[in-house]
């Protein structure tokens, strides 16, 4: 499955985002940062389906959750940084 991983500043923000997205009907899982891809303090993020990526960022920004780096994960597991 194609998915996006959107990093949050803290696990607390990731949990808050997950609750907000759940209320909006978007399934999101809290995940650790892709190993070796982040050098910032961001160690947790949320993972959503590619189809829900743009709506997810709108909801998070609207709630004042500062977004960190974003990543695309292909069906074969390859991860690369993106802008969404």
Short mmCIF file of N, CA, C and O in Angstrom, two decimals:
data_model
loop_
_atom_site.label_atom_id
_atom_site.label_comp_id
_atom_site.label_asym_id
_atom_site.label_seq_id
_atom_site.Cartn_x
_atom_site.Cartn_y
_atom_site.Cartn_z
N UNK A 1 0.84 -1.19 0.00
CA UNK A 1 0.00 0.00 0.00
C UNK A 1 0.89 1.25 0.00
O UNK A 1 1.86 1.33 0.74
N UNK A 2 0.52 2.20 -0.79
CA UNK A 2 1.22 3.48 -0.80
C UNK A 2 0.75 4.30 0.40
O UNK A 2 -0.45 4.35 0.69
N UNK A 3 1.70 4.93 1.07
CA UNK A 3 1.32 5.72 2.24
C UNK A 3 2.26 6.90 2.42
O UNK A 3 3.31 6.99 1.79
N UNK A 4 1.82 7.81 3.29
CA UNK A 4 2.62 8.96 3.68
C UNK A 4 2.92 8.84 5.16
O UNK A 4 2.07 8.40 5.95
N UNK A 5 4.11 9.26 5.54
CA UNK A 5 4.48 9.38 6.94
C UNK A 5 4.77 10.86 7.18
O UNK A 5 5.63 11.44 6.52
N UNK A 6 4.02 11.45 8.09
CA UNK A 6 4.16 12.87 8.38
C UNK A 6 4.69 13.00 9.81
O UNK A 6 4.04 12.59 10.76
N UNK A 7 5.88 13.56 9.92
CA UNK A 7 6.54 13.65 11.21
C UNK A 7 5.96 14.78 12.06
O UNK A 7 5.53 15.81 11.54
N UNK A 8 5.95 14.55 13.36
CA UNK A 8 5.46 15.53 14.34
C UNK A 8 6.60 15.90 15.28
O UNK A 8 7.57 15.16 15.40
N UNK A 9 6.46 17.02 15.93
CA UNK A 9 7.53 17.49 16.83
C UNK A 9 7.72 16.58 18.03
O UNK A 9 8.83 16.40 18.51
N UNK A 10 6.63 16.03 18.55
CA UNK A 10 6.69 15.15 19.72
C UNK A 10 5.67 14.04 19.56
O UNK A 10 4.76 14.12 18.73
N UNK A 11 5.79 13.03 20.39
CA UNK A 11 4.79 11.96 20.37
C UNK A 11 3.42 12.49 20.79
O UNK A 11 2.39 12.02 20.32
N UNK A 12 3.41 13.51 21.65
CA UNK A 12 2.15 14.11 22.07
C UNK A 12 1.41 14.71 20.88
O UNK A 12 0.20 14.54 20.73
N UNK A 13 2.14 15.40 20.00
CA UNK A 13 1.52 15.95 18.79
C UNK A 13 1.06 14.83 17.86
O UNK A 13 0.00 14.93 17.22
N UNK A 14 1.81 13.75 17.79
CA UNK A 14 1.40 12.62 16.96
C UNK A 14 0.11 12.01 17.50
O UNK A 14 -0.80 11.68 16.73
N UNK A 15 0.00 11.89 18.80
CA UNK A 15 -1.22 11.35 19.41
C UNK A 15 -2.40 12.29 19.18
O UNK A 15 -3.51 11.84 18.89
N UNK A 16 -2.16 13.58 19.31
CA UNK A 16 -3.22 14.56 19.07
C UNK A 16 -3.69 14.49 17.62
O UNK A 16 -4.88 14.50 17.34
N UNK A 17 -2.74 14.39 16.70
CA UNK A 17 -3.08 14.28 15.28
C UNK A 17 -3.88 13.02 15.01
O UNK A 17 -4.87 13.05 14.28
N UNK A 18 -3.49 11.92 15.62
CA UNK A 18 -4.20 10.66 15.42
C UNK A 18 -5.66 10.78 15.88
O UNK A 18 -6.57 10.33 15.19
N UNK A 19 -5.89 11.42 17.02
CA UNK A 19 -7.25 11.61 17.52
C UNK A 19 -8.06 12.50 16.58
O UNK A 19 -9.23 12.20 16.28
N UNK A 20 -7.45 13.61 16.13
CA UNK A 20 -8.14 14.51 15.20
C UNK A 20 -8.52 13.79 13.91
O UNK A 20 -9.64 13.93 13.40
N UNK A 21 -7.59 13.03 13.38
CA UNK A 21 -7.83 12.32 12.13
C UNK A 21 -8.87 11.24 12.30
O UNK A 21 -9.71 11.03 11.42
N UNK A 22 -8.87 10.58 13.44
CA UNK A 22 -9.88 9.56 13.72
C UNK A 22 -11.28 10.18 13.70
O UNK A 22 -12.21 9.62 13.11
N UNK A 23 -11.41 11.35 14.31
CA UNK A 23 -12.71 12.04 14.31
C UNK A 23 -13.13 12.45 12.91
O UNK A 23 -14.32 12.58 12.63
N UNK A 24 -12.15 12.66 12.02
CA UNK A 24 -12.45 13.05 10.63
C UNK A 24 -12.62 11.82 9.73
O UNK A 24 -12.81 11.95 8.53
N UNK A 25 -12.53 10.62 10.32
CA UNK A 25 -12.71 9.41 9.54
C UNK A 25 -11.48 8.96 8.78
O UNK A 25 -11.58 8.17 7.84
N UNK A 26 -10.31 9.44 9.19
CA UNK A 26 -9.05 9.07 8.53
C UNK A 26 -8.27 8.16 9.48
O UNK A 26 -7.95 8.55 10.60
N UNK A 27 -7.96 6.96 9.00
CA UNK A 27 -7.19 6.02 9.81
C UNK A 27 -5.72 6.42 9.77
O UNK A 27 -5.12 6.56 8.70
N UNK A 28 -5.14 6.60 10.95
CA UNK A 28 -3.73 6.99 11.06
C UNK A 28 -3.07 6.17 12.16
O UNK A 28 -3.66 5.94 13.21
N UNK A 29 -1.86 5.73 11.89
CA UNK A 29 -1.08 5.00 12.88
C UNK A 29 0.12 5.83 13.30
O UNK A 29 0.73 6.50 12.46
N UNK A 30 0.47 5.77 14.57
CA UNK A 30 1.68 6.44 15.05
C UNK A 30 2.86 5.51 14.76
O UNK A 30 2.81 4.31 15.05
N UNK A 31 3.90 6.08 14.15
CA UNK A 31 5.08 5.30 13.78
C UNK A 31 6.34 6.05 14.20
O UNK A 31 6.33 7.26 14.38
N UNK A 32 7.43 5.30 14.35
CA UNK A 32 8.73 5.92 14.60
C UNK A 32 9.26 6.46 13.29
O UNK A 32 8.89 6.01 12.21
N UNK A 33 10.16 7.42 13.39
CA UNK A 33 10.77 8.03 12.20
C UNK A 33 11.50 6.96 11.39
O UNK A 33 12.09 6.06 11.95
N UNK A 34 11.44 7.08 10.05
CA UNK A 34 12.22 6.16 9.21
C UNK A 34 13.70 6.26 9.58
O UNK A 34 14.27 7.35 9.58
N UNK A 35 14.31 5.15 9.91
CA UNK A 35 15.69 5.13 10.39
C UNK A 35 16.65 5.73 9.37
O UNK A 35 16.62 5.40 8.19
N UNK A 36 17.46 6.67 9.84
CA UNK A 36 18.48 7.28 9.00
C UNK A 36 17.97 8.41 8.10
O UNK A 36 18.76 9.03 7.41
N UNK A 37 16.68 8.70 8.14
CA UNK A 37 16.15 9.72 7.24
C UNK A 37 15.87 11.05 7.93
O UNK A 37 15.63 12.04 7.26
N UNK A 38 15.86 11.07 9.23
CA UNK A 38 15.64 12.34 9.93
C UNK A 38 16.80 12.62 10.87
O UNK A 38 17.25 11.75 11.58
N UNK A 39 17.26 13.85 10.83
CA UNK A 39 18.33 14.25 11.75
C UNK A 39 17.80 15.20 12.80
O UNK A 39 18.51 15.63 13.69
N UNK A 40 16.53 15.56 12.67
CA UNK A 40 15.90 16.48 13.61
C UNK A 40 15.43 15.71 14.84
O UNK A 40 15.52 14.49 14.90
N UNK A 41 14.86 16.44 15.78
CA UNK A 41 14.33 15.81 16.98
C UNK A 41 13.05 15.04 16.75
O UNK A 41 12.55 14.43 17.67
N UNK A 42 12.52 15.07 15.55
CA UNK A 42 11.29 14.36 15.25
C UNK A 42 11.54 12.87 15.28
O UNK A 42 12.30 12.36 14.46
N UNK A 43 10.91 12.19 16.20
CA UNK A 43 11.11 10.76 16.22
C UNK A 43 9.81 9.98 16.03
O UNK A 43 9.84 8.77 15.88
N UNK A 44 8.69 10.67 16.03
CA UNK A 44 7.40 10.01 15.82
C UNK A 44 6.58 10.79 14.79
O UNK A 44 6.70 12.00 14.67
N UNK A 45 5.76 10.07 14.11
CA UNK A 45 4.88 10.69 13.13
C UNK A 45 3.64 9.86 12.96
O UNK A 45 3.42 8.89 13.70
N UNK A 46 2.85 10.23 11.99
CA UNK A 46 1.65 9.47 11.70
C UNK A 46 1.74 8.95 10.27
O UNK A 46 2.29 9.60 9.39
N UNK A 47 1.19 7.77 10.08
CA UNK A 47 1.19 7.13 8.77
C UNK A 47 -0.24 7.02 8.29
O UNK A 47 -1.11 6.53 9.01
N UNK A 48 -0.49 7.54 7.08
CA UNK A 48 -1.82 7.51 6.48
C UNK A 48 -1.71 7.02 5.04
O UNK A 48 -0.63 7.07 4.44
N UNK A 49 -2.83 6.60 4.49
CA UNK A 49 -2.82 6.17 3.10
C UNK A 49 -2.53 7.37 2.20
O UNK A 49 -2.82 8.51 2.54
N UNK A 50 -1.94 7.09 1.05
CA UNK A 50 -1.61 8.16 0.11
C UNK A 50 -2.84 8.97 -0.26
O UNK A 50 -2.79 10.19 -0.38
N UNK A 51 -3.97 8.30 -0.41
CA UNK A 51 -5.21 8.98 -0.81
C UNK A 51 -5.66 10.02 0.22
O UNK A 51 -6.36 10.97 -0.13
N UNK A 52 -5.26 9.86 1.46
CA UNK A 52 -5.68 10.78 2.54
C UNK A 52 -4.60 11.79 2.93
O UNK A 52 -4.79 12.59 3.83
N UNK A 53 -3.48 11.79 2.24
CA UNK A 53 -2.34 12.63 2.62
C UNK A 53 -2.62 14.11 2.66
O UNK A 53 -2.32 14.79 3.65
N UNK A 54 -3.20 14.65 1.60
CA UNK A 54 -3.43 16.10 1.55
C UNK A 54 -4.48 16.53 2.56
O UNK A 54 -4.33 17.57 3.22
N UNK A 55 -5.52 15.74 2.73
CA UNK A 55 -6.57 16.07 3.71
C UNK A 55 -5.97 16.01 5.12
O UNK A 55 -6.29 16.83 5.98
N UNK A 56 -5.09 15.06 5.34
CA UNK A 56 -4.43 14.93 6.65
C UNK A 56 -3.65 16.18 7.00
O UNK A 56 -3.77 16.71 8.11
N UNK A 57 -2.86 16.69 6.05
CA UNK A 57 -2.07 17.89 6.35
C UNK A 57 -2.97 19.10 6.58
O UNK A 57 -2.67 19.93 7.42
N UNK A 58 -4.08 19.19 5.86
CA UNK A 58 -5.03 20.29 6.07
C UNK A 58 -5.58 20.25 7.50
O UNK A 58 -5.64 21.28 8.17
N UNK A 59 -5.97 19.08 7.94
CA UNK A 59 -6.53 18.93 9.29
C UNK A 59 -5.48 19.26 10.35
O UNK A 59 -5.76 19.99 11.30
N UNK A 60 -4.29 18.75 10.17
CA UNK A 60 -3.23 19.00 11.15
C UNK A 60 -2.87 20.48 11.22
O UNK A 60 -2.76 21.05 12.30
N UNK A 61 -2.70 21.11 10.08
CA UNK A 61 -2.39 22.55 10.07
C UNK A 61 -3.52 23.36 10.68
O UNK A 61 -3.28 24.31 11.43
N UNK A 62 -4.75 22.99 10.35
CA UNK A 62 -5.92 23.70 10.90
C UNK A 62 -6.00 23.61 12.41
O UNK A 62 -6.53 24.51 13.06
N UNK A 63 -5.46 22.54 12.97
CA UNK A 63 -5.47 22.36 14.42
C UNK A 63 -4.22 22.93 15.09
O UNK A 63 -4.05 22.82 16.30
N UNK A 64 -3.33 23.53 14.30
CA UNK A 64 -2.13 24.14 14.86
C UNK A 64 -1.01 23.15 15.15
O UNK A 64 -0.10 23.46 15.92
N UNK A 65 -1.06 21.98 14.54
CA UNK A 65 0.01 20.99 14.74
C UNK A 65 1.10 21.26 13.71
O UNK A 65 0.85 21.19 12.50
N UNK A 66 2.28 21.60 14.19
CA UNK A 66 3.38 21.90 13.29
C UNK A 66 3.89 20.61 12.67
O UNK A 66 4.18 19.64 13.37
N UNK A 67 3.98 20.61 11.35
CA UNK A 67 4.41 19.43 10.63
C UNK A 67 5.91 19.39 10.47
O UNK A 67 6.54 20.42 10.24
N UNK A 68 6.46 18.20 10.59
CA UNK A 68 7.88 18.00 10.32
C UNK A 68 8.04 17.52 8.88
O UNK A 68 7.21 17.80 8.02
N UNK A 69 9.08 16.77 8.63
CA UNK A 69 9.32 16.22 7.30
C UNK A 69 8.21 15.24 6.93
O UNK A 69 7.58 14.64 7.81
N UNK A 70 8.01 15.06 5.64
CA UNK A 70 7.04 14.10 5.14
C UNK A 70 7.74 13.10 4.23
O UNK A 70 8.68 13.46 3.53
N UNK A 71 7.26 11.87 4.28
CA UNK A 71 7.85 10.81 3.49
C UNK A 71 6.78 10.04 2.74
O UNK A 71 5.65 9.91 3.22
N UNK A 72 7.16 9.52 1.59
CA UNK A 72 6.31 8.63 0.80
C UNK A 72 6.87 7.23 0.96
O UNK A 72 8.08 7.03 0.86
N UNK A 73 5.99 6.25 1.22
CA UNK A 73 6.42 4.86 1.31
C UNK A 73 5.73 4.09 0.20
O UNK A 73 4.49 4.03 0.15
N UNK A 74 6.52 3.53 -0.70
CA UNK A 74 5.99 2.78 -1.83
C UNK A 74 5.55 1.39 -1.37
O UNK A 74 5.91 0.94 -0.29
N UNK A 75 4.77 0.69 -2.21
CA UNK A 75 4.31 -0.66 -1.84
C UNK A 75 5.46 -1.64 -1.55
O UNK A 75 5.30 -2.57 -0.77
N UNK A 76 6.64 -1.41 -2.15
CA UNK A 76 7.77 -2.31 -1.90
C UNK A 76 8.57 -1.91 -0.65
O UNK A 76 9.60 -2.52 -0.34
N UNK A 77 8.12 -0.87 0.07
CA UNK A 77 8.76 -0.46 1.31
C UNK A 77 9.78 0.65 1.19
O UNK A 77 10.29 1.14 2.19
N UNK A 78 10.10 1.07 -0.04
CA UNK A 78 11.07 2.16 -0.22
C UNK A 78 10.47 3.46 0.33
O UNK A 78 9.29 3.76 0.13
N UNK A 79 11.31 4.22 1.05
CA UNK A 79 10.86 5.48 1.65
C UNK A 79 11.72 6.61 1.13
O UNK A 79 12.94 6.51 1.08
N UNK A 80 11.04 7.72 0.74
CA UNK A 80 11.78 8.90 0.30
C UNK A 80 11.06 10.15 0.79
O UNK A 80 9.84 10.16 0.96
N UNK A 81 11.84 11.19 1.03
CA UNK A 81 11.29 12.45 1.52
C UNK A 81 10.53 13.15 0.40
O UNK A 81 10.95 13.14 -0.76
N UNK A 82 9.40 13.77 0.77
CA UNK A 82 8.57 14.50 -0.20
C UNK A 82 8.04 15.78 0.44
O UNK A 82 8.20 15.99 1.64
N UNK A 83 7.38 16.58 -0.36
CA UNK A 83 6.64 17.76 0.11
C UNK A 83 5.18 17.54 -0.20
O UNK A 83 4.81 17.25 -1.32
N UNK A 84 4.32 17.63 0.84
CA UNK A 84 2.88 17.51 0.60
C UNK A 84 2.16 18.65 1.25
O UNK A 84 2.67 19.32 2.09
#
